[in-house]
Amino acid sequence: MKHRFAVVTGVAAATIAGSIALTMPLGNAATSSAPAAPESASAADPVPTAVAESRAATSASALVAKDPKRFFAGSHEKLVKRQVVSQHGLQYVAYTRTYQGLPVEGGDAVVVTDAKGAVLDNYVAQQQALSVGTTAKIPATTAVRTARKQLAKVTSADPGTLKVVAQEAGVLAYEVVVSGSKRVESRLVPSVLHVFVDATTGKVMNELTRDDVVDATGHGAYYGDVTINTQNSGGQFVMRDTTRPGLACGPQSGQPFSSTTDAWGTGSATDLVTGCVDAMYTVSKEWDMLREWLGRNGIDGNGKAFPVRMGLQDVNAFWNGSRVEIGHSSDNRRLLTTMDVLGHEFGHAINQFTPGGSSAGNEAGGMNESTGDIFGALTEFFADDPKDKPDYTVGELANLTGNGPIRNMADPSKVGDPNCFSSAIPNTEVHAAAGPQNHWFYLLAEGSRPTDGQPTSPTCNNSTVTGIGIEKAGQIYMATLNRKTSGWTHAKARAASVAAAAQLFGNGTECATVKAAWTAVSVPAGGSEPACTGTGPTTAPTTRPTTAPTTAPTTRPTTTPTTAAPTTAAPTTAPTGSPTGDCQAGFTQHDSGAVAAGATAVTSTFTATAGRHTACLAGPSGADFDLYLDKFVNGRWTNVAKATGETARENLAYTGTAGSYRYRIVSFAGAGNAVLGWNTPTGG
């Protein structure tokens, strides 16, 4: 039965016949019926958002100007404020970077403040100051031709943008966005590919290539008669939600559906208009969840959503960087328009429109897929629709290939995905690589032995975790994404989420549970995590340590991968000669030589057994040299420890596993002779 409601101020609130009213078990209630705000959001005298954002921007700008070394901002680099986002009493100031006027890929940063403008944290994707030429050796037209070859079918390609890639001292490259189709398992699927072509060699930088089309399939449970917002335009009703700007739904032509009446849908699971009813209803629930639970203003964080298109002739649904495309089930009897599908796809949009955007690589890609699953679950629990039981599985009702759900957050292994993080994850297909973070979120929200009817969840270390509820878990995860930088990894997500929990809820139960859940999925702690043993809010140091060696990578590997471990490294400026002077006593290996201003010097590769590395660097007075220890992992050099103080004297210690290593000496400022002494775990 269809119903028509009166139009109020140009927006029609219409009750619609949804796709199909399936008989389903009664669902769980959401974790809490009246969500409580985090402690930091309940101050007696709340600061107006505009005031808090202004204070945050001022404090962040002052920090960047006063302490450029903290952001590895050399003399030719400029940090550019992109946006300020306020959520639950915290402000996130996002920056991009330029180098000699060129945009820098991987140069982004985030500064976190409280409502008074006090700096709590900062996150920097880049690892060292840049020093690279800006004159390309190949023309943009050559880069475009190379980029077009990366797709099976090309419909369009932009002219290419010259950028500096933040890999060590920098790589000059063209970014070319190519649209069309790629071949996957003998079929063509849509693709919007960002291809980076080295402007010196003309080679594709495969580790940076990313696709805006994020594939994911889902199920077709439907919601019956629901209320959605539509637009009344001169007596013509349009499927556009003016209360949620950008949200509209229509066919592949791109125009939203319109009608002379405000009654929509036939109730058929294959009818495109009916599919749009489900989509508009679902996205409105996700929008409301973001506002009421997570404190986010719209899908993009700035009060906007994105359109949905029906009629994709594929067993798939995807986000393409600017809209969501919806296909059908494998038996072609249902459109994929339910909460865990739409919530997942718009979760990709949320990931894209938080600092750092969407990163390339399977580890970041898997975390992007997990982000979609997390927002799908959050939307289901917030809506608590009796026709779609809130759960932590994806695709359970569509049974797309006859095998039930395609992902299981409580126990990813039930569908063949890994429960635990390991060194294999960066080489794991992205949907499977979602497993560890999905598992972490489930343990954080529900625990290993829930008491609310959700399934038990195994842990990788046989520990027991008690959940904090999905609403709080969602708030912590949203605050984690607001700290994201390019090159996102599980290690970085752990560090950001622990800091987020401590600043939102204090360093007590919530913070401790975040840590316990990460440990339970085999993501180890890095350096300087809060103890999470006290009560009340905590804040991170606002000053940069003079020497800060780390025991885990703080950024994703930034050097171009090779196919086999090298026997020697190719230095930008090689230390040479017999060492004399400082950093000699107590060290069995030495190197020395001149390091030019802004240059990088690299030692030869050496092999070490498991154990403790120690190193000492001494440079000229008045210079600022930094020391990095890299390990060759999964075909690329990965930074595992660093000492980045404000002088040319650095000391570093690191306990690691067996493998191939090298040291890098980087001149942040100044030039002169550098002397390096180090011990390997073998002592030789």
XYZ file of C-alpha atoms in Angstrom:
684
model
C 0.000 0.000 0.000
C 1.307 3.433 -0.923
C 0.824 6.601 1.082
C 1.264 10.246 0.206
C 2.152 12.940 2.728
C 1.861 16.701 2.475
C 4.887 18.752 1.486
C 6.326 21.102 4.088
C 8.663 23.972 3.077
C 9.620 22.304 -0.166
C 10.713 19.001 1.383
C 8.407 16.013 1.104
C 8.372 13.517 3.949
C 6.935 10.470 2.224
C 6.038 7.036 3.526
C 7.108 4.595 0.860
C 6.465 0.990 -0.073
C 9.950 -0.497 0.290
C 11.460 -3.298 -1.724
C 10.115 -6.312 0.076
C 8.950 -7.045 3.618
C 10.953 -10.148 4.462
C 10.126 -12.139 7.589
C 13.169 -12.080 9.808
C 14.013 -12.832 13.467
C 13.658 -9.977 15.897
C 16.871 -7.988 16.125
C 18.909 -6.950 19.132
C 18.461 -3.479 20.461
C 21.359 -1.173 19.874
C 23.911 -1.135 22.644
C 22.311 1.861 24.334
C 19.004 3.565 23.697
C 20.231 6.963 24.882
C 23.828 7.445 23.765
C 26.009 9.231 26.238
C 28.504 11.834 25.112
C 32.172 11.268 25.899
C 33.554 13.029 28.958
C 35.273 15.722 26.913
C 31.949 16.673 25.320
C 30.135 17.261 28.615
C 31.977 20.288 29.943
C 29.965 22.692 32.057
C 30.597 25.559 29.645
C 30.875 24.092 26.160
C 32.870 26.133 23.705
C 31.004 27.062 20.502
C 32.249 25.012 17.557
C 33.319 28.041 15.523
C 35.362 29.369 18.448
C 36.967 25.990 19.113
C 37.871 25.555 15.447
C 39.344 29.048 15.286
C 41.463 28.357 18.356
C 42.570 25.024 16.916
C 43.600 26.595 13.613
C 45.541 29.327 15.409
C 47.339 26.875 17.692
C 48.173 24.503 14.838
C 49.515 27.335 12.686
C 51.654 28.562 15.571
C 53.024 25.049 16.121
C 53.912 24.627 12.442
C 55.644 28.016 12.377
C 57.504 27.511 15.660
C 58.571 23.892 15.194
C 58.864 22.987 11.482
C 61.190 20.090 12.342
C 58.294 18.342 14.061
C 56.633 18.195 10.621
C 59.874 17.625 8.666
C 59.152 20.896 6.884
C 62.370 22.038 5.203
C 63.043 25.448 3.720
C 61.282 24.660 0.418
C 58.230 23.027 2.004
C 54.963 24.631 3.021
C 52.139 23.101 5.050
C 48.708 24.221 3.844
C 45.684 23.980 6.146
C 42.963 21.937 4.450
C 40.166 21.815 7.018
C 39.292 21.792 10.704
C 36.834 19.172 11.963
C 35.239 19.266 15.431
C 33.932 16.116 17.087
C 33.164 15.421 20.737
C 35.205 18.309 22.108
C 38.313 17.607 20.022
C 39.476 19.506 16.940
C 41.426 17.997 14.053
C 43.401 20.376 11.836
C 44.376 18.651 8.583
C 47.282 19.817 6.427
C 48.547 19.092 2.950
C 52.049 20.034 1.782
C 53.791 21.680 -1.139
C 57.457 21.593 -2.150
C 58.668 24.485 -4.283
C 55.039 25.027 -5.194
C 54.344 21.404 -6.231
C 51.834 19.287 -4.270
C 53.417 16.558 -2.158
C 51.946 13.054 -2.169
C 52.361 11.592 1.311
C 53.191 14.931 2.922
C 49.976 15.320 4.915
C 49.700 15.934 8.655
C 47.078 16.333 11.394
C 47.198 18.415 14.586
C 44.758 17.536 17.389
C 43.658 20.146 19.947
C 41.102 20.477 22.694
C 38.340 23.092 22.630
C 40.645 25.654 24.246
C 43.199 25.249 21.490
C 45.760 23.283 23.509
C 47.682 20.928 21.237
C 47.209 17.281 22.261
C 48.825 15.359 19.411
C 50.238 15.556 15.938
C 50.508 12.944 13.174
C 52.853 13.311 10.203
C 52.951 11.011 7.183
C 56.321 12.240 5.910
C 59.512 10.951 7.515
C 62.144 13.494 6.498
C 62.571 16.860 4.826
C 62.530 16.811 1.035
C 65.444 17.689 -1.245
C 64.728 16.922 -4.900
C 64.841 18.633 -8.290
C 61.554 19.796 -9.770
C 62.357 19.570 -13.495
C 60.814 16.495 -15.133
C 62.898 14.479 -17.599
C 59.878 13.051 -19.400
C 56.890 15.065 -20.680
C 53.437 14.730 -19.200
C 52.136 13.244 -22.459
C 54.491 10.290 -22.042
C 53.287 9.759 -18.478
C 49.661 9.817 -19.652
C 50.358 7.204 -22.349
C 52.004 4.996 -19.732
C 49.102 5.463 -17.315
C 46.482 4.589 -19.940
C 48.162 1.204 -20.424
C 47.271 0.272 -16.837
C 43.588 -0.247 -17.746
C 42.067 -2.717 -20.191
C 39.637 -0.070 -21.456
C 40.047 3.707 -21.078
C 37.185 6.191 -21.303
C 39.090 9.265 -20.103
C 42.421 10.391 -18.688
C 43.431 13.725 -17.206
C 46.559 15.545 -18.464
C 48.626 14.545 -15.421
C 49.770 16.556 -12.399
C 53.442 16.958 -11.525
C 53.993 16.154 -7.840
C 56.695 15.333 -5.356
C 56.272 11.935 -3.715
C 57.465 11.876 -0.091
C 59.770 8.897 -0.420
C 62.958 9.613 1.533
C 64.387 12.827 0.006
C 61.597 12.915 -2.572
C 60.706 11.551 -6.007
C 59.344 13.730 -8.802
C 56.352 12.030 -10.421
C 53.223 12.606 -12.455
C 49.852 11.588 -11.035
C 47.471 10.638 -13.860
C 43.817 9.762 -13.148
C 42.528 7.250 -15.698
C 38.876 6.158 -15.887
C 37.596 3.053 -17.603
C 37.630 -0.670 -16.883
C 40.158 -3.151 -15.548
C 40.154 -6.894 -16.031
C 39.388 -8.976 -12.940
C 39.000 -12.731 -13.275
C 38.316 -12.550 -17.016
C 35.664 -9.817 -16.746
C 35.804 -6.048 -17.041
C 34.904 -3.996 -13.973
C 34.783 -0.188 -13.542
C 37.941 1.597 -12.445
C 39.088 5.133 -11.642
C 42.815 4.595 -11.304
C 45.376 7.015 -9.848
C 48.655 6.123 -11.560
C 51.991 7.616 -10.459
C 54.700 7.712 -13.126
C 58.279 8.568 -12.133
C 59.086 11.820 -13.949
C 62.752 10.823 -14.253
C 62.590 7.161 -15.301
C 59.098 6.975 -16.804
C 58.311 3.867 -14.749
C 55.014 3.290 -12.939
C 55.315 3.548 -9.145
C 53.092 0.542 -8.507
C 53.120 0.864 -4.737
C 51.285 4.214 -5.050
C 48.680 3.160 -7.602
C 45.190 3.226 -6.114
C 41.669 2.764 -7.433
C 38.832 5.047 -6.355
C 36.390 2.269 -7.249
C 36.212 0.197 -4.082
C 34.431 -3.079 -4.724
C 32.169 -4.726 -2.156
C 29.094 -6.915 -2.376
C 26.222 -7.079 0.124
C 22.775 -8.458 0.792
C 19.201 -7.557 -0.112
C 17.092 -7.369 3.024
C 14.388 -4.720 2.685
C 12.496 -2.380 4.941
C 8.863 -2.171 3.892
C 7.093 1.166 4.432
C 9.644 3.801 5.452
C 9.852 7.586 5.527
C 12.322 9.430 3.336
C 12.830 13.074 2.407
C 12.205 14.159 -1.183
C 12.118 17.511 -2.949
C 9.023 19.281 -4.297
C 10.041 21.302 -7.334
C 7.089 23.104 -8.916
C 4.715 20.227 -8.321
C 7.292 17.665 -9.503
C 8.699 15.430 -6.790
C 12.382 14.559 -7.052
C 14.260 11.841 -5.161
C 16.685 14.305 -3.616
C 17.071 14.824 0.145
C 17.459 18.574 0.693
C 17.997 18.066 4.426
C 21.106 16.006 3.604
C 22.774 17.926 0.741
C 24.150 15.719 -2.013
C 22.006 12.679 -1.229
C 19.948 11.765 -4.298
C 19.112 8.546 -6.124
C 18.394 7.668 -9.727
C 19.317 5.418 -12.654
C 22.599 5.189 -14.542
C 21.841 8.428 -16.404
C 22.824 10.308 -13.250
C 19.592 12.287 -12.805
C 17.512 11.515 -9.716
C 14.139 9.860 -10.197
C 11.168 12.236 -10.402
C 7.406 11.768 -10.194
C 4.170 13.749 -10.235
C 3.218 12.072 -6.958
C 5.089 11.622 -3.721
C 4.509 7.882 -3.616
C 7.515 5.774 -4.612
C 8.271 2.156 -5.340
C 6.385 -0.961 -6.309
C 7.686 -3.235 -3.581
C 9.567 -5.315 -6.172
C 13.098 -6.282 -5.183
C 14.335 -5.577 -8.726
C 12.557 -2.251 -9.300
C 15.106 0.569 -9.494
C 12.838 3.185 -7.886
C 12.118 0.809 -5.030
C 15.845 0.232 -4.663
C 16.296 3.989 -4.325
C 13.724 3.992 -1.508
C 15.869 1.518 0.424
C 19.013 3.511 -0.394
C 17.590 6.877 0.690
C 16.279 5.337 3.910
C 19.576 3.597 4.701
C 21.835 6.574 3.993
C 19.576 8.833 6.086
C 20.077 6.415 8.985
C 23.842 6.443 8.484
C 23.830 10.260 8.350
C 21.828 10.402 11.608
C 24.137 7.847 13.239
C 27.177 9.948 12.322
C 25.548 13.038 13.858
C 23.996 11.532 16.997
C 26.569 8.903 17.913
C 29.835 10.103 16.417
C 29.425 13.894 16.234
C 30.234 14.042 12.511
C 28.527 16.539 10.206
C 27.498 14.521 7.160
C 29.297 11.867 5.185
C 32.189 14.167 4.219
C 32.443 15.819 7.649
C 31.346 19.164 6.209
C 27.598 18.648 5.890
C 27.412 16.815 2.568
C 26.485 13.377 1.247
C 26.817 11.814 -2.210
C 24.442 10.408 -4.844
C 23.463 6.787 -5.453
C 22.927 5.265 -8.903
C 20.874 2.122 -9.522
C 21.015 -0.273 -12.449
C 24.680 -1.334 -12.449
C 24.794 -4.486 -14.580
C 27.056 -6.387 -12.247
C 26.895 -8.560 -9.127
C 28.447 -5.773 -7.132
C 28.126 -2.425 -5.420
C 30.916 0.101 -5.180
C 32.073 3.597 -4.236
C 33.895 5.301 -7.119
C 35.258 8.372 -5.353
C 32.211 10.562 -5.951
C 29.093 8.339 -5.857
C 27.806 4.863 -4.984
C 26.837 2.409 -7.725
C 24.386 -0.403 -6.937
C 24.141 -3.682 -8.837
C 22.222 -6.897 -8.200
C 22.547 -10.320 -6.593
C 23.989 -13.261 -8.528
C 20.526 -14.643 -9.292
C 19.439 -11.155 -10.460
C 16.452 -11.183 -8.079
C 17.512 -8.446 -5.664
C 19.185 -5.048 -5.719
C 22.016 -4.606 -3.209
C 20.459 -1.773 -1.224
C 20.564 -2.629 2.458
C 22.316 -1.197 5.464
C 25.459 -3.257 5.429
C 25.866 -2.566 1.689
C 25.059 1.158 1.650
C 26.675 1.654 5.060
C 29.792 -0.075 3.756
C 29.988 1.940 0.532
C 29.466 5.277 2.270
C 32.026 4.089 4.826
C 34.540 4.212 1.973
C 33.449 7.813 1.383
C 34.011 8.625 5.056
C 37.473 7.076 4.844
C 38.251 9.156 1.741
C 37.025 12.354 3.380
C 39.066 12.056 6.555
C 42.696 13.253 6.722
C 45.077 11.222 4.593
C 42.325 10.080 2.225
C 42.469 6.587 0.753
C 45.961 5.109 0.633
C 47.374 2.623 -1.849
C 48.511 -0.887 -0.988
C 46.808 -3.990 0.341
C 47.267 -3.188 4.030
C 45.632 0.240 3.737
C 43.137 -1.210 1.265
C 42.143 -3.919 3.725
C 41.676 -1.293 6.435
C 39.499 0.681 3.999
C 37.343 -2.432 3.450
C 37.159 -2.905 7.206
C 36.132 0.739 7.599
C 33.200 0.056 5.281
C 32.165 -2.983 7.336
C 32.453 -1.016 10.583
C 30.178 1.768 9.344
C 27.732 -0.798 7.992
C 27.506 -2.393 11.443
C 27.212 0.996 13.158
C 24.334 1.936 10.836
C 22.507 -1.342 11.474
C 22.776 -1.009 15.247
C 21.756 2.651 15.198
C 18.693 1.984 13.001
C 17.754 -1.162 14.964
C 15.260 -2.050 12.232
C 13.340 -5.251 13.115
C 13.453 -6.287 9.447
C 17.271 -6.319 9.445
C 18.733 -7.714 12.643
C 21.812 -5.722 13.740
C 24.850 -7.964 13.398
C 28.517 -8.079 12.504
C 28.295 -10.161 9.315
C 28.288 -8.912 5.727
C 26.198 -10.484 2.964
C 24.403 -13.052 5.119
C 20.959 -12.589 3.534
C 21.939 -12.354 -0.135
C 23.834 -15.668 -0.143
C 25.461 -14.373 -3.311
C 27.351 -17.524 -4.222
C 25.540 -20.030 -2.048
C 28.091 -19.744 0.768
C 26.362 -17.366 3.179
C 28.054 -14.161 4.470
C 31.124 -12.808 2.708
C 32.754 -11.426 5.906
C 32.376 -12.135 9.614
C 33.713 -9.510 12.019
C 33.384 -11.701 15.136
C 35.417 -14.506 13.587
C 36.839 -13.651 10.149
C 38.260 -17.170 9.820
C 34.737 -18.565 9.369
C 34.770 -17.174 5.821
C 38.461 -17.846 5.229
C 39.860 -14.439 6.252
C 42.661 -13.964 8.802
C 41.675 -13.206 12.392
C 45.152 -11.997 13.311
C 47.581 -9.457 11.939
C 50.843 -10.796 10.522
C 53.563 -9.836 8.081
C 51.439 -11.496 5.371
C 48.686 -8.848 5.571
C 50.407 -6.295 3.258
C 50.335 -9.000 0.559
C 46.806 -10.237 1.270
C 43.843 -9.442 -1.016
C 42.094 -6.371 0.381
C 38.752 -7.955 1.332
C 40.533 -10.701 3.256
C 42.971 -8.148 4.700
C 39.968 -6.488 6.388
C 39.950 -9.370 8.874
C 42.303 -8.135 11.640
C 40.778 -4.651 12.008
C 37.225 -6.016 11.736
C 38.096 -8.487 14.491
C 39.604 -5.692 16.603
C 36.457 -3.575 16.294
C 34.228 -6.492 17.282
C 36.338 -7.221 20.358
C 36.332 -3.528 21.283
C 32.541 -3.249 20.917
C 31.342 -6.681 22.077
C 34.308 -8.426 23.671
C 35.353 -12.040 23.299
C 32.396 -13.393 25.304
C 29.420 -11.046 24.789
C 26.359 -11.286 27.019
C 23.908 -9.568 24.631
C 23.342 -12.459 22.251
C 26.242 -11.714 19.902
C 28.582 -14.637 19.165
C 31.770 -15.403 21.067
C 34.979 -14.328 19.402
C 38.338 -16.125 19.564
C 41.441 -14.086 20.340
C 44.873 -14.608 18.847
C 46.569 -14.645 22.259
C 43.839 -16.602 24.120
C 42.996 -13.516 26.159
C 39.549 -12.439 27.335
C 38.362 -9.001 26.248
C 35.306 -7.229 27.682
C 33.653 -4.907 25.165
C 32.681 -1.275 25.760
C 29.630 -1.162 23.444
C 29.359 -0.351 19.765
C 28.562 3.345 20.259
C 31.732 4.076 22.230
C 33.707 1.847 19.882
C 32.386 3.885 16.961
C 33.319 7.165 18.636
C 36.869 5.940 19.176
C 37.132 4.678 15.611
C 35.841 7.959 14.173
C 38.412 9.856 16.246
C 41.054 7.431 14.965
C 40.148 8.168 11.337
C 40.388 11.886 12.070
C 44.076 11.300 12.923
C 44.754 9.257 9.782
C 47.608 10.167 7.456
C 48.494 8.719 4.072
C 50.217 5.347 4.181
C 47.833 4.068 6.871
C 48.882 0.874 8.682
C 47.615 -1.232 11.572
C 50.506 0.008 13.729
C 49.547 3.627 13.071
C 45.862 2.871 13.674
C 46.668 1.301 17.033
C 48.685 4.325 18.145
C 45.993 6.750 16.976
C 43.110 4.800 18.523
C 44.799 4.505 21.920
C 45.445 8.255 21.948
C 41.858 8.895 20.810
C 40.399 6.738 23.578
C 42.548 8.408 26.234
C 41.569 11.902 25.077
C 37.857 11.094 24.676
C 37.265 8.973 27.776
C 40.328 9.261 29.998
C 43.080 6.709 30.424
C 40.903 4.085 32.090
C 38.677 1.262 30.857
C 38.019 2.406 27.294
C 41.676 3.107 26.615
C 42.760 -0.197 28.150
C 40.186 -2.094 26.091
C 41.418 -0.501 22.853
C 44.920 -1.753 23.666
C 43.709 -5.192 24.746
C 41.679 -5.622 21.550
C 44.639 -4.703 19.334
C 46.919 -7.067 21.246
C 44.255 -9.771 20.903
C 44.510 -9.528 17.096
C 48.340 -9.521 17.174
C 48.976 -5.814 16.513
C 51.736 -4.971 19.022
C 52.166 -1.745 20.945
C 54.514 0.908 19.633
C 56.385 3.433 21.727
C 54.869 5.976 24.130
C 51.377 4.480 24.486
C 49.380 5.785 27.468
C 49.457 3.433 30.427
C 45.637 3.341 30.523
C 45.627 2.606 34.250
C 44.291 5.823 35.755
C 41.109 7.855 35.524
C 40.279 11.167 33.943
C 41.431 12.639 30.646
C 45.030 12.497 29.553
C 46.870 14.484 26.932
C 49.889 13.667 24.819
C 53.095 15.701 25.112
C 52.991 18.942 23.148
C 56.751 19.173 22.715
C 58.822 17.040 20.424
C 61.491 14.926 22.163
C 65.069 15.813 21.335
C 65.841 12.228 20.341
C 62.959 9.911 19.643
C 64.001 6.458 18.480
C 60.969 4.254 17.867
C 60.624 0.500 18.031
C 57.979 0.218 15.339
C 57.373 1.991 12.034
C 55.493 5.281 12.367
C 54.776 5.528 8.659
C 54.249 3.134 5.821
C 57.421 2.187 3.917
C 58.273 5.032 1.582
C 60.952 3.708 -0.740
C 60.225 2.152 -4.091
C 60.041 -1.635 -3.685
C 62.478 -4.008 -5.280
C 62.050 -7.701 -5.975
C 64.953 -9.037 -3.917
C 66.993 -7.939 -0.930
C 69.870 -5.772 -2.168
C 73.481 -6.451 -1.337
C 74.246 -2.739 -1.146
C 72.176 0.438 -1.017
C 72.578 3.303 -3.464
C 73.309 6.398 -1.361
C 72.381 9.904 -2.347
C 75.649 10.975 -0.724
C 77.797 8.072 0.449
C 79.799 8.384 3.675
C 83.390 7.443 2.842
C 86.811 7.380 4.420
C 88.313 6.200 7.705
C 86.332 7.314 10.741
C 87.978 9.509 13.325
C 86.724 11.334 16.390
C 83.399 10.886 18.095
C 81.077 7.813 18.132
C 84.000 5.356 17.959
C 84.461 3.773 21.393
C 82.206 0.809 22.011
C 81.102 0.404 18.380
C 82.379 -2.347 16.098
C 81.296 -0.839 12.777
C 81.918 2.683 11.503
C 81.426 4.959 8.534
C 82.016 8.622 7.897
C 81.983 11.249 5.192
C 80.577 14.577 4.065
C 76.812 15.093 3.969
C 75.512 17.997 1.894
C 72.695 20.252 3.090
C 69.347 18.537 2.542
C 71.012 15.341 1.325
C 70.654 11.713 2.417
C 73.635 9.409 3.021
C 73.069 5.647 3.108
C 75.370 2.954 4.495
C 75.925 -0.372 2.797
C 73.413 -3.090 3.580
C 74.344 -5.388 6.466
C 72.844 -8.606 7.807
C 71.947 -8.988 11.482
C 70.540 -11.735 13.663
C 67.709 -11.073 16.097
C 68.704 -8.773 18.934
C 69.575 -5.227 19.876
C 70.973 -2.594 17.509
C 72.741 0.496 18.860
C 74.132 3.450 16.928
C 75.759 6.834 17.472
C 75.859 9.719 14.981
C 78.007 12.808 15.328
C 77.887 15.735 12.903
C 79.180 19.318 12.818
C 78.146 21.940 15.329
C 75.167 24.014 14.170
C 73.842 21.346 11.802
C 70.711 19.206 12.288
C 71.249 15.584 11.167
C 68.759 12.741 11.697
C 69.460 9.011 11.861
C 67.203 6.244 10.489
C 67.496 2.453 10.712
C 65.735 0.649 7.842
C 64.955 -3.056 7.404
C 64.252 -4.812 4.107
C 60.732 -6.255 4.504
C 58.392 -7.681 1.855
C 60.463 -6.338 -1.035
C 60.961 -2.796 0.257
C 62.926 -0.778 2.776
C 60.901 -0.098 5.918
C 61.940 2.360 8.615
C 61.987 0.564 11.966
C 63.735 3.097 14.213
C 64.777 6.726 14.070
C 66.398 9.479 16.115
C 65.350 12.937 14.943
C 66.542 15.494 17.455
C 67.366 19.131 16.847
C 71.165 18.760 16.609
C 73.680 16.723 14.615
C 74.235 14.300 17.523
C 71.873 11.296 17.653
C 71.760 8.023 19.576
C 69.542 5.113 18.566
C 68.650 1.728 20.048
C 66.346 -0.895 18.559
C 65.564 -4.560 19.249
C 64.556 -6.402 16.091
C 64.379 -9.684 14.220
C 66.962 -11.129 11.844
C 67.260 -9.604 8.396
C 68.930 -7.066 6.117
C 69.384 -3.539 7.487
C 70.878 -0.167 6.567
C 71.348 3.237 8.217
C 70.367 6.555 6.641
C 71.800 9.931 7.671
C 69.559 12.823 6.639
C 70.532 16.486 6.748
C 67.529 18.486 7.886
C 69.689 21.596 8.033
C 73.366 22.313 7.563
C 76.212 20.333 6.041
C 79.496 18.773 7.083
C 81.273 15.587 8.022
C 79.197 12.863 9.727
C 80.634 10.025 11.786
C 78.503 6.936 12.412
C 79.297 4.063 14.745
C 77.028 1.065 15.261
C 76.755 -2.431 16.678
C 74.702 -5.234 15.165
C 73.201 -8.007 17.304
C 75.983 -10.296 16.052
C 78.587 -7.821 17.289
C 80.432 -8.018 13.996
